[in-house]
Amino acid sequence: MPTLEANPPSTTPSLGTIQETMLITLWARARESLRADAIIRDERSIDLCNAINYDFDRFRAGWKSQIGVAVRDRLFDRIVRDFLKRHPEATIINLGAGLDLRFFRVDNGTVRWFDLDLPDAIALRRIYIKETDRLTFLEGSALDAPWMEYVRNQGNRPTLLIAEGVLMFFEQDQVRDLFDRYSATFRGGEMLFDCIGPLMVRFPFLHDTLPRTKARFTWGVRKKSDILKWGKNWQVRDYRSLLDECPDRWRWMRWCRLVPALRRQFFALHLKCGD
Ligand SMILES: C[S@@+](CC[C@H](N)C(=O)[O-])C[C@H]1O[C@@H](n2cnc3c(N)ncnc32)[C@H](O)[C@@H]1O
């Protein structure tokens, strides 16, 4: 596939505060891919980590973040593959894409894919990953209006919006406005995203990699019903705590899933918006 540089050039990234967190998820995927018992394998993430001139070692102690990203990736890949089985000619919009390579992992040959991120994040992405006739990069904020109209004008197809490790950096009103506009623009569209609980926002030191950057979480959700009440006829297609995915890998944290309030601190939600 000629879309990913075979010999990725070395780059020193220049990223804004929240944008830098894309290097945490890249590192976590690379670490996972190096394991003999990896639950997701994405060797190209290793190449990118090697090529990007950044002190990834600062995340070394972050085993909770590392397994959290790996199980979330595995779950999201599974849901996206299932969506593409149901809708082979779909549109997928990946908000806050960072250096995520899901398109290459799940591509079915017919999906039309849009990776959106802020301009400096997309500039770094462009160094390593090339667009194709079915893979488009969009520069801008997920919170600004233009991208929705643009994507809709590319064709009326079943649509899935993905936001992986992104919404916790927004304010609640911004997320609500984004969901309102998406569900009005893409009627019957689906959304797949993860949320953290208020504990993680209030006590950032509980996180084992984010404090190694200057970024901080701003939005935490108590329960999924707090989101469901925003929409008319939104249906839950899937809801699960990330602690339920590969519990053995969570070490002592696997016991947290027995406590409902802790179980809800990391969850993924897959919704279908009403027609
Ligand atoms: C933790 S990273 C996750 C990256 C990617 N989804 C992954 O799983 O590897 C958060 C991403 O959200 C992006 N982001 C933050 N605010 C954004 C905004 N307003 N619009 C678009 N992307 C944004 C950042 O640039 C960063 O790439």
GROMACS .gro file of C-alpha atoms and ligand atoms in nm:
model
  302
    1MET     CA    1   0.000   0.000   0.000
    2PRO     CA    2   0.175   0.321  -0.110
    3THR     CA    3  -0.013   0.539   0.140
    4LEU     CA    4   0.226   0.504   0.431
    5GLU     CA    5   0.586   0.613   0.391
    6ALA     CA    6   0.807   0.302   0.363
    7ASN     CA    7   1.100   0.476   0.534
    8PRO     CA    8   0.938   0.734   0.758
    9PRO     CA    9   1.148   1.051   0.782
   10SER     CA   10   1.262   1.170   1.122
   11THR     CA   11   1.059   1.468   1.247
   12THR     CA   12   1.057   1.679   1.560
   13PRO     CA   13   0.689   1.749   1.620
   14SER     CA   14   0.559   2.092   1.708
   15LEU     CA   15   0.217   2.032   1.859
   16GLY     CA   16  -0.029   2.226   2.074
   17THR     CA   17  -0.105   2.108   2.427
   18ILE     CA   18  -0.397   1.874   2.357
   19GLN     CA   19  -0.259   1.768   2.021
   20GLU     CA   20   0.049   1.629   2.200
   21THR     CA   21  -0.173   1.360   2.355
   22MET     CA   22  -0.184   1.186   2.015
   23LEU     CA   23   0.171   1.077   2.094
   24ILE     CA   24   0.044   0.895   2.405
   25THR     CA   25  -0.198   0.683   2.202
   26LEU     CA   26   0.061   0.624   1.930
   27TRP     CA   27   0.310   0.507   2.194
   28ALA     CA   28   0.049   0.280   2.356
   29ARG     CA   29  -0.029   0.110   2.022
   30ALA     CA   30   0.339   0.069   1.943
   31ARG     CA   31   0.404  -0.086   2.287
   32GLU     CA   32   0.115  -0.324   2.238
   33SER     CA   33   0.237  -0.425   1.895
   34LEU     CA   34   0.573  -0.523   2.042
   35ARG     CA   35   0.416  -0.781   2.276
   36ALA     CA   36   0.412  -1.149   2.182
   37ASP     CA   37   0.053  -1.168   2.313
   38ALA     CA   38  -0.060  -0.836   2.161
   39ILE     CA   39  -0.436  -0.784   2.152
   40ILE     CA   40  -0.399  -0.544   1.859
   41ARG     CA   41  -0.109  -0.534   1.622
   42ASP     CA   42  -0.015  -0.218   1.433
   43GLU     CA   43   0.350  -0.242   1.346
   44ARG     CA   44   0.341   0.086   1.158
   45SER     CA   45   0.285   0.263   1.491
   46ILE     CA   46   0.625   0.129   1.595
   47ASP     CA   47   0.781   0.279   1.281
   48LEU     CA   48   0.618   0.614   1.355
   49CYS     CA   49   0.739   0.614   1.718
   50ASN     CA   50   1.089   0.541   1.594
   51ALA     CA   51   1.073   0.818   1.337
   52ILE     CA   52   0.925   1.090   1.559
   53ASN     CA   53   1.183   1.274   1.761
   54TYR     CA   54   1.006   1.286   2.099
   55ASP     CA   55   1.080   1.159   2.447
   56PHE     CA   56   0.829   0.868   2.447
   57ASP     CA   57   1.016   0.727   2.744
   58ARG     CA   58   0.832   0.969   2.970
   59PHE     CA   59   0.524   0.743   2.931
   60ARG     CA   60   0.715   0.428   3.025
   61ALA     CA   61   0.539   0.377   3.361
   62GLY     CA   62   0.195   0.428   3.204
   63TRP     CA   63   0.069   0.069   3.199
   64LYS     CA   64  -0.293   0.169   3.269
   65SER     CA   65  -0.301   0.411   2.977
   66GLN     CA   66  -0.125   0.156   2.761
   67ILE     CA   67  -0.375  -0.124   2.818
   68GLY     CA   68  -0.663   0.127   2.813
   69VAL     CA   69  -0.569   0.239   2.461
   70ALA     CA   70  -0.511  -0.120   2.343
   71VAL     CA   71  -0.850  -0.250   2.461
   72ARG     CA   72  -1.026   0.058   2.328
   73ASP     CA   73  -0.859   0.011   1.989
   74ARG     CA   74  -0.956  -0.354   1.979
   75LEU     CA   75  -1.317  -0.276   2.073
   76PHE     CA   76  -1.346   0.013   1.826
   77ASP     CA   77  -1.191  -0.195   1.546
   78ARG     CA   78  -1.447  -0.468   1.611
   79ILE     CA   79  -1.741  -0.226   1.608
   80VAL     CA   80  -1.617  -0.049   1.295
   81ARG     CA   81  -1.568  -0.381   1.111
   82ASP     CA   82  -1.919  -0.483   1.209
   83PHE     CA   83  -2.054  -0.147   1.086
   84LEU     CA   84  -1.875  -0.199   0.754
   85LYS     CA   85  -2.022  -0.547   0.722
   86ARG     CA   86  -2.367  -0.397   0.761
   87HIS     CA   87  -2.284  -0.101   0.536
   88PRO     CA   88  -1.995  -0.180   0.299
   89GLU     CA   89  -2.035   0.152   0.118
   90ALA     CA   90  -2.024   0.369   0.427
   91THR     CA   91  -1.874   0.701   0.527
   92ILE     CA   92  -1.661   0.707   0.842
   93ILE     CA   93  -1.552   1.029   1.008
   94ASN     CA   94  -1.274   0.996   1.263
   95LEU     CA   95  -1.266   1.308   1.483
   96GLY     CA   96  -0.935   1.388   1.654
   97ALA     CA   97  -0.758   1.126   1.444
   98GLY     CA   98  -0.405   1.203   1.562
   99LEU     CA   99  -0.179   0.936   1.410
  100ASP     CA  100  -0.444   0.667   1.429
  101LEU     CA  101  -0.415   0.408   1.152
  102ARG     CA  102  -0.755   0.240   1.185
  103PHE     CA  103  -0.840   0.300   0.819
  104PHE     CA  104  -0.559   0.062   0.722
  105ARG     CA  105  -0.665  -0.198   0.978
  106VAL     CA  106  -1.030  -0.217   0.878
  107ASP     CA  107  -1.041  -0.100   0.515
  108ASN     CA  108  -1.293  -0.306   0.316
  109GLY     CA  109  -1.206  -0.154  -0.023
  110THR     CA  110  -1.520   0.060  -0.048
  111VAL     CA  111  -1.540   0.273   0.269
  112ARG     CA  112  -1.502   0.650   0.229
  113TRP     CA  113  -1.297   0.768   0.528
  114PHE     CA  114  -1.231   1.116   0.671
  115ASP     CA  115  -0.965   1.177   0.939
  116LEU     CA  116  -1.013   1.517   1.102
  117ASP     CA  117  -0.782   1.695   1.345
  118LEU     CA  118  -0.642   2.038   1.427
  119PRO     CA  119  -0.400   2.182   1.166
  120ASP     CA  120  -0.071   2.101   1.346
  121ALA     CA  121  -0.186   1.744   1.409
  122ILE     CA  122  -0.282   1.697   1.044
  123ALA     CA  123   0.050   1.851   0.934
  124LEU     CA  124   0.235   1.580   1.130
  125ARG     CA  125  -0.002   1.315   0.996
  126ARG     CA  126   0.066   1.422   0.638
  127ILE     CA  127   0.438   1.363   0.680
  128TYR     CA  128   0.376   0.992   0.737
  129ILE     CA  129   0.041   0.901   0.588
  130LYS     CA  130  -0.085   0.980   0.240
  131GLU     CA  131  -0.442   1.049   0.136
  132THR     CA  132  -0.609   0.833  -0.130
  133ASP     CA  133  -0.931   0.858  -0.329
  134ARG     CA  134  -1.110   0.707  -0.027
  135LEU     CA  135  -0.904   0.852   0.260
  136THR     CA  136  -0.925   1.228   0.315
  137PHE     CA  137  -0.768   1.442   0.585
  138LEU     CA  138  -0.961   1.743   0.713
  139GLU     CA  139  -0.786   2.023   0.899
  140GLY     CA  140  -0.985   2.213   1.157
  141SER     CA  141  -1.167   2.182   1.483
  142ALA     CA  142  -1.429   1.912   1.531
  143LEU     CA  143  -1.627   2.187   1.703
  144ASP     CA  144  -1.645   2.414   1.398
  145ALA     CA  145  -1.922   2.388   1.147
  146PRO     CA  146  -1.773   2.347   0.797
  147TRP     CA  147  -1.663   1.982   0.801
  148MET     CA  148  -2.013   1.840   0.841
  149GLU     CA  149  -2.151   2.010   0.533
  150TYR     CA  150  -1.839   1.917   0.341
  151VAL     CA  151  -1.864   1.548   0.429
  152ARG     CA  152  -2.237   1.537   0.365
  153ASN     CA  153  -2.187   1.690   0.021
  154GLN     CA  154  -1.951   1.405  -0.071
  155GLY     CA  155  -2.246   1.165  -0.088
  156ASN     CA  156  -2.537   1.037   0.110
  157ARG     CA  157  -2.412   0.713   0.266
  158PRO     CA  158  -2.461   0.538   0.599
  159THR     CA  159  -2.232   0.728   0.836
  160LEU     CA  160  -2.038   0.648   1.149
  161LEU     CA  161  -1.868   0.916   1.358
  162ILE     CA  162  -1.576   0.799   1.572
  163ALA     CA  163  -1.424   1.003   1.856
  164GLU     CA  164  -1.162   0.797   2.036
  165GLY     CA  165  -0.986   0.959   2.330
  166VAL     CA  166  -1.111   1.303   2.226
  167LEU     CA  167  -1.435   1.417   2.389
  168MET     CA  168  -1.288   1.435   2.740
  169PHE     CA  169  -1.087   1.736   2.622
  170PHE     CA  170  -1.405   1.931   2.537
  171GLU     CA  171  -1.665   2.106   2.754
  172GLN     CA  172  -2.001   1.934   2.796
  173ASP     CA  173  -2.188   2.205   2.601
  174GLN     CA  174  -1.946   2.163   2.312
  175VAL     CA  175  -2.002   1.786   2.299
  176ARG     CA  176  -2.376   1.831   2.316
  177ASP     CA  177  -2.372   2.087   2.037
  178LEU     CA  178  -2.151   1.857   1.825
  179PHE     CA  179  -2.389   1.563   1.875
  180ASP     CA  180  -2.694   1.781   1.802
  181ARG     CA  181  -2.547   1.900   1.476
  182TYR     CA  182  -2.425   1.556   1.375
  183SER     CA  183  -2.759   1.389   1.440
  184ALA     CA  184  -2.943   1.663   1.250
  185THR     CA  185  -2.701   1.651   0.954
  186PHE     CA  186  -2.659   1.272   0.925
  187ARG     CA  187  -3.004   1.136   1.007
  188GLY     CA  188  -2.986   0.776   1.123
  189GLY     CA  189  -2.608   0.810   1.155
  190GLU     CA  190  -2.416   0.624   1.422
  191MET     CA  191  -2.162   0.749   1.676
  192LEU     CA  192  -1.888   0.562   1.857
  193PHE     CA  193  -1.694   0.732   2.136
  194ASP     CA  194  -1.544   0.680   2.478
  195CYS     CA  195  -1.600   0.877   2.796
  196ILE     CA  196  -1.431   0.907   3.131
  197GLY     CA  197  -1.600   0.960   3.466
  198PRO     CA  198  -1.588   1.279   3.675
  199LEU     CA  199  -1.330   1.123   3.911
  200MET     CA  200  -1.070   1.120   3.634
  201VAL     CA  201  -1.137   1.488   3.559
  202ARG     CA  202  -1.122   1.594   3.923
  203PHE     CA  203  -0.810   1.395   4.009
  204PRO     CA  204  -0.583   1.409   3.703
  205PHE     CA  205  -0.300   1.241   3.898
  206LEU     CA  206  -0.502   0.917   3.879
  207HIS     CA  207  -0.404   0.908   3.514
  208ASP     CA  208  -0.059   0.765   3.453
  209THR     CA  209   0.045   0.940   3.131
  210LEU     CA  210  -0.159   1.262   3.087
  211PRO     CA  211   0.028   1.443   3.372
  212ARG     CA  212   0.346   1.388   3.168
  213THR     CA  213   0.200   1.648   2.929
  214LYS     CA  214   0.032   1.982   2.998
  215ALA     CA  215  -0.308   1.863   2.872
  216ARG     CA  216  -0.596   1.811   3.116
  217PHE     CA  217  -0.936   1.649   3.087
  218THR     CA  218  -1.235   1.880   3.108
  219TRP     CA  219  -1.545   1.661   3.058
  220GLY     CA  220  -1.648   1.361   3.263
  221VAL     CA  221  -1.977   1.173   3.246
  222ARG     CA  222  -2.154   1.013   3.542
  223LYS     CA  223  -2.370   0.771   3.341
  224LYS     CA  224  -2.466   0.702   2.984
  225SER     CA  225  -2.823   0.822   3.054
  226ASP     CA  226  -2.679   1.173   3.099
  227ILE     CA  227  -2.592   1.163   2.728
  228LEU     CA  228  -2.892   0.968   2.602
  229LYS     CA  229  -3.133   1.231   2.726
  230TRP     CA  230  -2.980   1.481   2.481
  231GLY     CA  231  -3.115   1.304   2.174
  232LYS     CA  232  -3.454   1.209   2.039
  233ASN     CA  233  -3.485   0.834   1.977
  234TRP     CA  234  -3.115   0.761   2.015
  235GLN     CA  235  -3.063   0.387   2.045
  236VAL     CA  236  -2.775   0.224   2.228
  237ARG     CA  237  -2.611  -0.034   2.002
  238ASP     CA  238  -2.332  -0.108   2.245
  239TYR     CA  239  -2.222   0.013   2.586
  240ARG     CA  240  -1.936  -0.132   2.778
  241SER     CA  241  -1.680  -0.056   3.040
  242LEU     CA  242  -1.328  -0.075   2.903
  243LEU     CA  243  -1.241  -0.263   3.223
  244ASP     CA  244  -1.445  -0.556   3.090
  245GLU     CA  245  -1.219  -0.591   2.786
  246CYS     CA  246  -0.929  -0.831   2.847
  247PRO     CA  247  -0.963  -0.812   3.229
  248ASP     CA  248  -0.643  -1.011   3.289
  249ARG     CA  249  -0.439  -0.736   3.129
  250TRP     CA  250  -0.577  -0.476   3.372
  251ARG     CA  251  -0.380  -0.634   3.662
  252TRP     CA  252  -0.529  -0.527   4.000
  253MET     CA  253  -0.759  -0.277   3.823
  254ARG     CA  254  -0.975  -0.561   3.695
  255TRP     CA  255  -1.138  -0.570   4.040
  256CYS     CA  256  -1.260  -0.213   3.988
  257ARG     CA  257  -1.517  -0.344   3.745
  258LEU     CA  258  -1.702  -0.503   4.035
  259VAL     CA  259  -1.775  -0.155   4.172
  260PRO     CA  260  -2.033   0.020   3.949
  261ALA     CA  261  -1.902   0.372   4.018
  262LEU     CA  262  -1.549   0.269   3.917
  263ARG     CA  263  -1.664   0.059   3.625
  264ARG     CA  264  -1.822   0.369   3.476
  265GLN     CA  265  -1.497   0.567   3.486
  266PHE     CA  266  -1.399   0.435   3.141
  267PHE     CA  267  -1.672   0.340   2.901
  268ALA     CA  268  -1.741   0.323   2.530
  269LEU     CA  269  -2.079   0.402   2.379
  270HIS     CA  270  -2.207   0.317   2.032
  271LEU     CA  271  -2.529   0.501   1.945
  272LYS     CA  272  -2.762   0.518   1.652
  273CYS     CA  273  -2.928   0.856   1.610
  274GLY     CA  274  -3.301   0.862   1.537
  275ASP     CA  275  -3.413   0.889   1.173
  276LIG     C1  276  -0.561   1.142   2.291
  276LIG     S1  277  -0.546   1.198   2.126
  276LIG     C2  278  -0.634   1.067   2.041
  276LIG     C3  279  -0.589   1.053   1.899
  276LIG     C4  280  -0.652   0.936   1.822
  276LIG     N1  281  -0.796   0.940   1.826
  276LIG     C5  282  -0.600   0.804   1.874
  276LIG     O1  283  -0.679   0.729   1.934
  276LIG     O2  284  -0.482   0.777   1.854
  276LIG     C6  285  -0.664   1.334   2.118
  276LIG     C7  286  -0.674   1.394   1.979
  276LIG     O3  287  -0.781   1.489   1.976
  276LIG     C8  288  -0.741   1.595   1.892
  276LIG     N2  289  -0.823   1.714   1.919
  276LIG     C9  290  -0.827   1.788   2.032
  276LIG     N3  291  -0.913   1.891   2.019
  276LIG    C10  292  -0.962   1.883   1.893
  276LIG    C11  293  -1.055   1.960   1.820
  276LIG     N4  294  -1.113   2.069   1.871
  276LIG     N5  295  -1.085   1.921   1.694
  276LIG    C12  296  -1.027   1.811   1.639
  276LIG     N6  297  -0.938   1.734   1.704
  276LIG    C13  298  -0.907   1.769   1.830
  276LIG    C14  299  -0.595   1.614   1.926
  276LIG     O4  300  -0.525   1.691   1.831
  276LIG    C15  301  -0.549   1.469   1.935
  276LIG     O5  302  -0.508   1.420   1.809
   0.00000   0.00000   0.00000
